[in-house]
GROMACS .gro file of C-alpha atoms in nm:
model
  275
    1UNK     CA    1  -1.911  -0.213  -6.523
    2UNK     CA    2  -1.905  -0.592  -6.562
    3UNK     CA    3  -1.743  -0.882  -6.385
    4UNK     CA    4  -1.566  -1.141  -6.600
    5UNK     CA    5  -1.508  -1.501  -6.493
    6UNK     CA    6  -1.278  -1.781  -6.599
    7UNK     CA    7  -1.131  -2.107  -6.473
    8UNK     CA    8  -0.807  -2.043  -6.664
    9UNK     CA    9  -0.528  -1.896  -6.447
   10UNK     CA   10  -0.342  -1.772  -6.756
   11UNK     CA   11  -0.646  -1.580  -6.880
   12UNK     CA   12  -0.699  -1.436  -6.534
   13UNK     CA   13  -0.341  -1.317  -6.508
   14UNK     CA   14  -0.350  -1.172  -6.860
   15UNK     CA   15  -0.654  -0.962  -6.767
   16UNK     CA   16  -0.580  -0.879  -6.404
   17UNK     CA   17  -0.205  -0.925  -6.369
   18UNK     CA   18  -0.126  -0.555  -6.340
   19UNK     CA   19  -0.371  -0.513  -6.050
   20UNK     CA   20  -0.242  -0.829  -5.882
   21UNK     CA   21   0.120  -0.720  -5.905
   22UNK     CA   22   0.057  -0.359  -5.803
   23UNK     CA   23  -0.085  -0.471  -5.468
   24UNK     CA   24   0.063  -0.817  -5.434
   25UNK     CA   25   0.075  -0.819  -5.054
   26UNK     CA   26  -0.293  -0.727  -5.019
   27UNK     CA   27  -0.382  -0.981  -5.289
   28UNK     CA   28  -0.198  -1.268  -5.122
   29UNK     CA   29  -0.508  -1.489  -5.086
   30UNK     CA   30  -0.608  -1.456  -5.452
   31UNK     CA   31  -0.252  -1.507  -5.571
   32UNK     CA   32  -0.207  -1.827  -5.373
   33UNK     CA   33  -0.545  -1.962  -5.489
   34UNK     CA   34  -0.516  -1.863  -5.855
   35UNK     CA   35  -0.363  -2.185  -5.990
   36UNK     CA   36  -0.616  -2.415  -5.821
   37UNK     CA   37  -0.930  -2.201  -5.790
   38UNK     CA   38  -1.271  -2.322  -5.900
   39UNK     CA   39  -1.351  -1.975  -6.039
   40UNK     CA   40  -1.149  -1.658  -6.098
   41UNK     CA   41  -1.295  -1.317  -6.161
   42UNK     CA   42  -1.214  -0.953  -6.222
   43UNK     CA   43  -1.419  -0.635  -6.243
   44UNK     CA   44  -1.346  -0.345  -6.475
   45UNK     CA   45  -1.455   0.017  -6.463
   46UNK     CA   46  -1.568   0.196  -6.783
   47UNK     CA   47  -1.213   0.319  -6.838
   48UNK     CA   48  -1.085  -0.040  -6.836
   49UNK     CA   49  -0.920  -0.029  -6.494
   50UNK     CA   50  -0.947  -0.350  -6.296
   51UNK     CA   51  -1.115  -0.262  -5.965
   52UNK     CA   52  -1.211  -0.604  -5.828
   53UNK     CA   53  -1.054  -0.949  -5.795
   54UNK     CA   54  -1.198  -1.282  -5.688
   55UNK     CA   55  -1.088  -1.644  -5.647
   56UNK     CA   56  -1.319  -1.925  -5.537
   57UNK     CA   57  -1.129  -2.193  -5.344
   58UNK     CA   58  -1.435  -2.417  -5.396
   59UNK     CA   59  -1.789  -2.361  -5.524
   60UNK     CA   60  -1.961  -2.109  -5.299
   61UNK     CA   61  -1.644  -2.009  -5.109
   62UNK     CA   62  -1.511  -1.692  -5.275
   63UNK     CA   63  -1.221  -1.478  -5.157
   64UNK     CA   64  -1.200  -1.117  -5.270
   65UNK     CA   65  -0.875  -0.949  -5.353
   66UNK     CA   66  -0.838  -0.570  -5.365
   67UNK     CA   67  -1.194  -0.475  -5.456
   68UNK     CA   68  -1.376  -0.143  -5.437
   69UNK     CA   69  -1.713  -0.122  -5.263
   70UNK     CA   70  -1.875  -0.046  -5.598
   71UNK     CA   71  -1.722  -0.356  -5.757
   72UNK     CA   72  -1.832  -0.566  -5.458
   73UNK     CA   73  -2.190  -0.447  -5.496
   74UNK     CA   74  -2.176  -0.520  -5.869
   75UNK     CA   75  -2.064  -0.875  -5.788
   76UNK     CA   76  -2.357  -0.915  -5.548
   77UNK     CA   77  -2.595  -0.808  -5.825
   78UNK     CA   78  -2.430  -1.050  -6.067
   79UNK     CA   79  -2.459  -1.336  -5.820
   80UNK     CA   80  -2.822  -1.254  -5.739
   81UNK     CA   81  -2.940  -1.291  -6.098
   82UNK     CA   82  -3.132  -1.606  -6.198
   83UNK     CA   83  -2.891  -1.897  -6.199
   84UNK     CA   84  -2.627  -1.690  -6.025
   85UNK     CA   85  -2.395  -1.785  -5.742
   86UNK     CA   86  -2.528  -1.817  -5.388
   87UNK     CA   87  -2.213  -1.827  -5.177
   88UNK     CA   88  -2.203  -2.011  -4.846
   89UNK     CA   89  -1.921  -1.791  -4.717
   90UNK     CA   90  -1.707  -1.502  -4.835
   91UNK     CA   91  -1.370  -1.370  -4.726
   92UNK     CA   92  -1.174  -1.059  -4.813
   93UNK     CA   93  -1.096  -0.706  -4.702
   94UNK     CA   94  -1.356  -0.593  -4.453
   95UNK     CA   95  -1.513  -0.301  -4.642
   96UNK     CA   96  -1.556  -0.498  -4.966
   97UNK     CA   97  -1.702  -0.805  -4.793
   98UNK     CA   98  -1.949  -0.591  -4.598
   99UNK     CA   99  -2.052  -0.406  -4.916
  100UNK     CA  100  -2.111  -0.737  -5.094
  101UNK     CA  101  -2.297  -0.893  -4.801
  102UNK     CA  102  -2.536  -0.602  -4.755
  103UNK     CA  103  -2.618  -0.585  -5.125
  104UNK     CA  104  -2.652  -0.961  -5.158
  105UNK     CA  105  -2.889  -0.969  -4.861
  106UNK     CA  106  -3.096  -0.682  -5.004
  107UNK     CA  107  -3.131  -0.851  -5.341
  108UNK     CA  108  -3.186  -1.210  -5.229
  109UNK     CA  109  -3.340  -1.191  -4.883
  110UNK     CA  110  -3.063  -1.408  -4.745
  111UNK     CA  111  -2.906  -1.321  -4.410
  112UNK     CA  112  -2.540  -1.302  -4.323
  113UNK     CA  113  -2.330  -1.313  -4.011
  114UNK     CA  114  -1.967  -1.246  -3.929
  115UNK     CA  115  -1.755  -1.557  -3.880
  116UNK     CA  116  -1.418  -1.406  -3.799
  117UNK     CA  117  -1.207  -1.095  -3.826
  118UNK     CA  118  -0.849  -1.126  -3.948
  119UNK     CA  119  -0.561  -0.883  -3.975
  120UNK     CA  120  -0.310  -0.903  -4.257
  121UNK     CA  121   0.044  -0.817  -4.146
  122UNK     CA  122   0.349  -0.746  -4.361
  123UNK     CA  123   0.704  -0.801  -4.241
  124UNK     CA  124   0.907  -0.483  -4.210
  125UNK     CA  125   1.252  -0.510  -4.057
  126UNK     CA  126   1.279  -0.865  -3.915
  127UNK     CA  127   1.337  -0.877  -3.540
  128UNK     CA  128   1.478  -1.198  -3.386
  129UNK     CA  129   1.276  -1.346  -3.099
  130UNK     CA  130   1.381  -1.213  -2.760
  131UNK     CA  131   1.450  -1.414  -2.561
  132UNK     CA  132   1.563  -1.663  -2.822
  133UNK     CA  133   1.379  -1.996  -2.785
  134UNK     CA  134   1.579  -2.304  -2.694
  135UNK     CA  135   1.647  -2.537  -2.984
  136UNK     CA  136   1.682  -2.484  -3.356
  137UNK     CA  137   1.490  -2.462  -3.683
  138UNK     CA  138   1.495  -2.724  -3.956
  139UNK     CA  139   1.293  -2.802  -4.265
  140UNK     CA  140   1.038  -3.082  -4.242
  141UNK     CA  141   1.114  -3.409  -4.418
  142UNK     CA  142   0.900  -3.691  -4.550
  143UNK     CA  143   0.948  -3.875  -4.219
  144UNK     CA  144   0.761  -3.596  -4.041
  145UNK     CA  145   0.445  -3.666  -4.244
  146UNK     CA  146   0.232  -3.834  -3.974
  147UNK     CA  147   0.316  -3.564  -3.719
  148UNK     CA  148   0.244  -3.285  -3.968
  149UNK     CA  149  -0.091  -3.442  -4.055
  150UNK     CA  150  -0.194  -3.451  -3.689
  151UNK     CA  151  -0.078  -3.093  -3.638
  152UNK     CA  152  -0.261  -2.974  -3.950
  153UNK     CA  153  -0.588  -3.115  -3.822
  154UNK     CA  154  -0.529  -2.967  -3.477
  155UNK     CA  155  -0.448  -2.627  -3.629
  156UNK     CA  156  -0.770  -2.624  -3.833
  157UNK     CA  157  -0.973  -2.718  -3.526
  158UNK     CA  158  -0.801  -2.442  -3.328
  159UNK     CA  159  -0.916  -2.176  -3.577
  160UNK     CA  160  -1.273  -2.299  -3.551
  161UNK     CA  161  -1.300  -2.488  -3.878
  162UNK     CA  162  -1.368  -2.853  -3.960
  163UNK     CA  163  -1.049  -3.036  -4.060
  164UNK     CA  164  -1.021  -3.254  -4.367
  165UNK     CA  165  -0.969  -3.627  -4.324
  166UNK     CA  166  -0.641  -3.627  -4.512
  167UNK     CA  167  -0.379  -3.355  -4.561
  168UNK     CA  168  -0.121  -3.589  -4.714
  169UNK     CA  169  -0.101  -3.430  -5.060
  170UNK     CA  170  -0.116  -3.075  -4.925
  171UNK     CA  171   0.169  -3.139  -4.681
  172UNK     CA  172   0.378  -3.359  -4.911
  173UNK     CA  173   0.398  -3.086  -5.175
  174UNK     CA  174   0.510  -2.825  -4.924
  175UNK     CA  175   0.755  -3.065  -4.761
  176UNK     CA  176   0.912  -3.162  -5.094
  177UNK     CA  177   0.959  -2.793  -5.177
  178UNK     CA  178   1.113  -2.719  -4.837
  179UNK     CA  179   0.831  -2.485  -4.736
  180UNK     CA  180   0.745  -2.632  -4.394
  181UNK     CA  181   0.973  -2.526  -4.111
  182UNK     CA  182   0.986  -2.702  -3.776
  183UNK     CA  183   1.129  -2.587  -3.448
  184UNK     CA  184   1.308  -2.860  -3.254
  185UNK     CA  185   1.354  -2.853  -2.878
  186UNK     CA  186   1.710  -2.919  -2.752
  187UNK     CA  187   1.625  -3.290  -2.719
  188UNK     CA  188   1.538  -3.309  -3.092
  189UNK     CA  189   1.158  -3.319  -3.057
  190UNK     CA  190   0.962  -3.109  -3.311
  191UNK     CA  191   0.761  -2.862  -3.101
  192UNK     CA  192   0.623  -2.609  -3.353
  193UNK     CA  193   0.575  -2.557  -3.725
  194UNK     CA  194   0.527  -2.276  -3.976
  195UNK     CA  195   0.473  -2.307  -4.350
  196UNK     CA  196   0.530  -2.050  -4.622
  197UNK     CA  197   0.372  -2.018  -4.965
  198UNK     CA  198   0.563  -2.001  -5.290
  199UNK     CA  199   0.683  -1.656  -5.391
  200UNK     CA  200   0.423  -1.515  -5.632
  201UNK     CA  201   0.446  -1.163  -5.774
  202UNK     CA  202   0.704  -1.082  -5.509
  203UNK     CA  203   0.496  -1.189  -5.209
  204UNK     CA  204   0.494  -1.498  -4.988
  205UNK     CA  205   0.260  -1.579  -4.699
  206UNK     CA  206   0.352  -1.750  -4.373
  207UNK     CA  207   0.071  -1.981  -4.261
  208UNK     CA  208  -0.004  -2.298  -4.063
  209UNK     CA  209   0.180  -2.163  -3.759
  210UNK     CA  210   0.111  -2.418  -3.486
  211UNK     CA  211   0.242  -2.528  -3.147
  212UNK     CA  212   0.082  -2.815  -2.951
  213UNK     CA  213  -0.081  -2.709  -2.625
  214UNK     CA  214   0.182  -2.874  -2.406
  215UNK     CA  215   0.466  -2.682  -2.575
  216UNK     CA  216   0.319  -2.333  -2.577
  217UNK     CA  217   0.463  -2.037  -2.390
  218UNK     CA  218   0.827  -2.115  -2.472
  219UNK     CA  219   0.872  -1.906  -2.787
  220UNK     CA  220   0.876  -2.204  -3.023
  221UNK     CA  221   0.618  -2.054  -3.263
  222UNK     CA  222   0.829  -1.739  -3.283
  223UNK     CA  223   1.129  -1.948  -3.382
  224UNK     CA  224   0.939  -2.138  -3.652
  225UNK     CA  225   0.778  -1.820  -3.786
  226UNK     CA  226   1.114  -1.643  -3.802
  227UNK     CA  227   1.263  -1.935  -3.994
  228UNK     CA  228   0.975  -1.938  -4.243
  229UNK     CA  229   0.994  -1.562  -4.297
  230UNK     CA  230   1.369  -1.571  -4.343
  231UNK     CA  231   1.333  -1.851  -4.600
  232UNK     CA  232   1.078  -1.645  -4.793
  233UNK     CA  233   1.312  -1.346  -4.802
  234UNK     CA  234   1.599  -1.570  -4.912
  235UNK     CA  235   1.376  -1.700  -5.193
  236UNK     CA  236   1.331  -1.348  -5.327
  237UNK     CA  237   1.008  -1.231  -5.163
  238UNK     CA  238   0.979  -0.853  -5.144
  239UNK     CA  239   0.675  -0.884  -4.918
  240UNK     CA  240   0.630  -1.148  -4.647
  241UNK     CA  241   0.278  -1.147  -4.504
  242UNK     CA  242   0.064  -1.343  -4.261
  243UNK     CA  243  -0.288  -1.337  -4.121
  244UNK     CA  244  -0.380  -1.329  -3.754
  245UNK     CA  245  -0.712  -1.371  -3.578
  246UNK     CA  246  -0.817  -1.034  -3.438
  247UNK     CA  247  -0.967  -1.219  -3.141
  248UNK     CA  248  -0.625  -1.359  -3.045
  249UNK     CA  249  -0.418  -1.083  -2.880
  250UNK     CA  250  -0.131  -1.325  -2.811
  251UNK     CA  251  -0.057  -1.394  -3.178
  252UNK     CA  252  -0.105  -1.031  -3.278
  253UNK     CA  253   0.147  -0.920  -3.014
  254UNK     CA  254   0.389  -1.196  -3.113
  255UNK     CA  255   0.405  -1.097  -3.478
  256UNK     CA  256   0.442  -0.730  -3.391
  257UNK     CA  257   0.748  -0.820  -3.182
  258UNK     CA  258   0.895  -1.006  -3.481
  259UNK     CA  259   0.872  -0.700  -3.705
  260UNK     CA  260   0.533  -0.751  -3.871
  261UNK     CA  261   0.319  -0.442  -3.923
  262UNK     CA  262  -0.060  -0.423  -3.986
  263UNK     CA  263  -0.154  -0.386  -4.352
  264UNK     CA  264  -0.532  -0.430  -4.373
  265UNK     CA  265  -0.821  -0.603  -4.194
  266UNK     CA  266  -1.018  -0.893  -4.339
  267UNK     CA  267  -1.359  -1.038  -4.265
  268UNK     CA  268  -1.520  -1.378  -4.319
  269UNK     CA  269  -1.899  -1.399  -4.335
  270UNK     CA  270  -2.152  -1.680  -4.374
  271UNK     CA  271  -2.480  -1.658  -4.565
  272UNK     CA  272  -2.800  -1.843  -4.484
  273UNK     CA  273  -3.125  -1.873  -4.677
  274UNK     CA  274  -3.444  -1.727  -4.532
  275UNK     CA  275  -3.654  -1.981  -4.341
   0.00000   0.00000   0.00000
């Protein structure tokens, strides 16, 4: 029951496309990483069914798609072989990540610890924010670049990660494609943002939802998120999804009020070598 690996998105889709498309919402992370991933992988059972999916956003930082526990343990064995991969972190659906982490630790002697728990939500029937926030939505423009860069770094710090020095290319691409939505206060000031991925295999993911501290509590994030979700639906998405931090009850409650429903839980873990 082997794992196969490639750096070619076309080869990956040719081998695993049916599995990706069948559960596109649950595979949102792998789908959005596929065209730029360092490594792509899929696992097959003896009958040829694909039962595991993987995309490395960078060396040592894999994300699992829909993956059985058995396939996750097989990946751990593959990675533990001489010259294999020794990931720094791993993300994916909770059961598969835990199965991988336990097997990897058993085979290598490395330890692992939970970094964060996430919940993947899927939009059901959209519900407008109530009460409606003051102001209006608009798409970001090139002129918003410096503000978006500052907000991107602040967002990454807020979720407990280390921001990059420069998000210019990342933001410019999404701005040019009209995929970053801002909420403006009545006086014209941008006060919140939400981005949305391209539609891939019928799914799109809302992400980078951010409101500066001084503007929170006024419903601005709800307005930006609603605009991003509506844009994804208008672009043909059958499934609009987003991740929330399980440790943040405010965001989980917000998205539930907007019509998002829990789909599956995710886990991020970090590995360390034995002293």
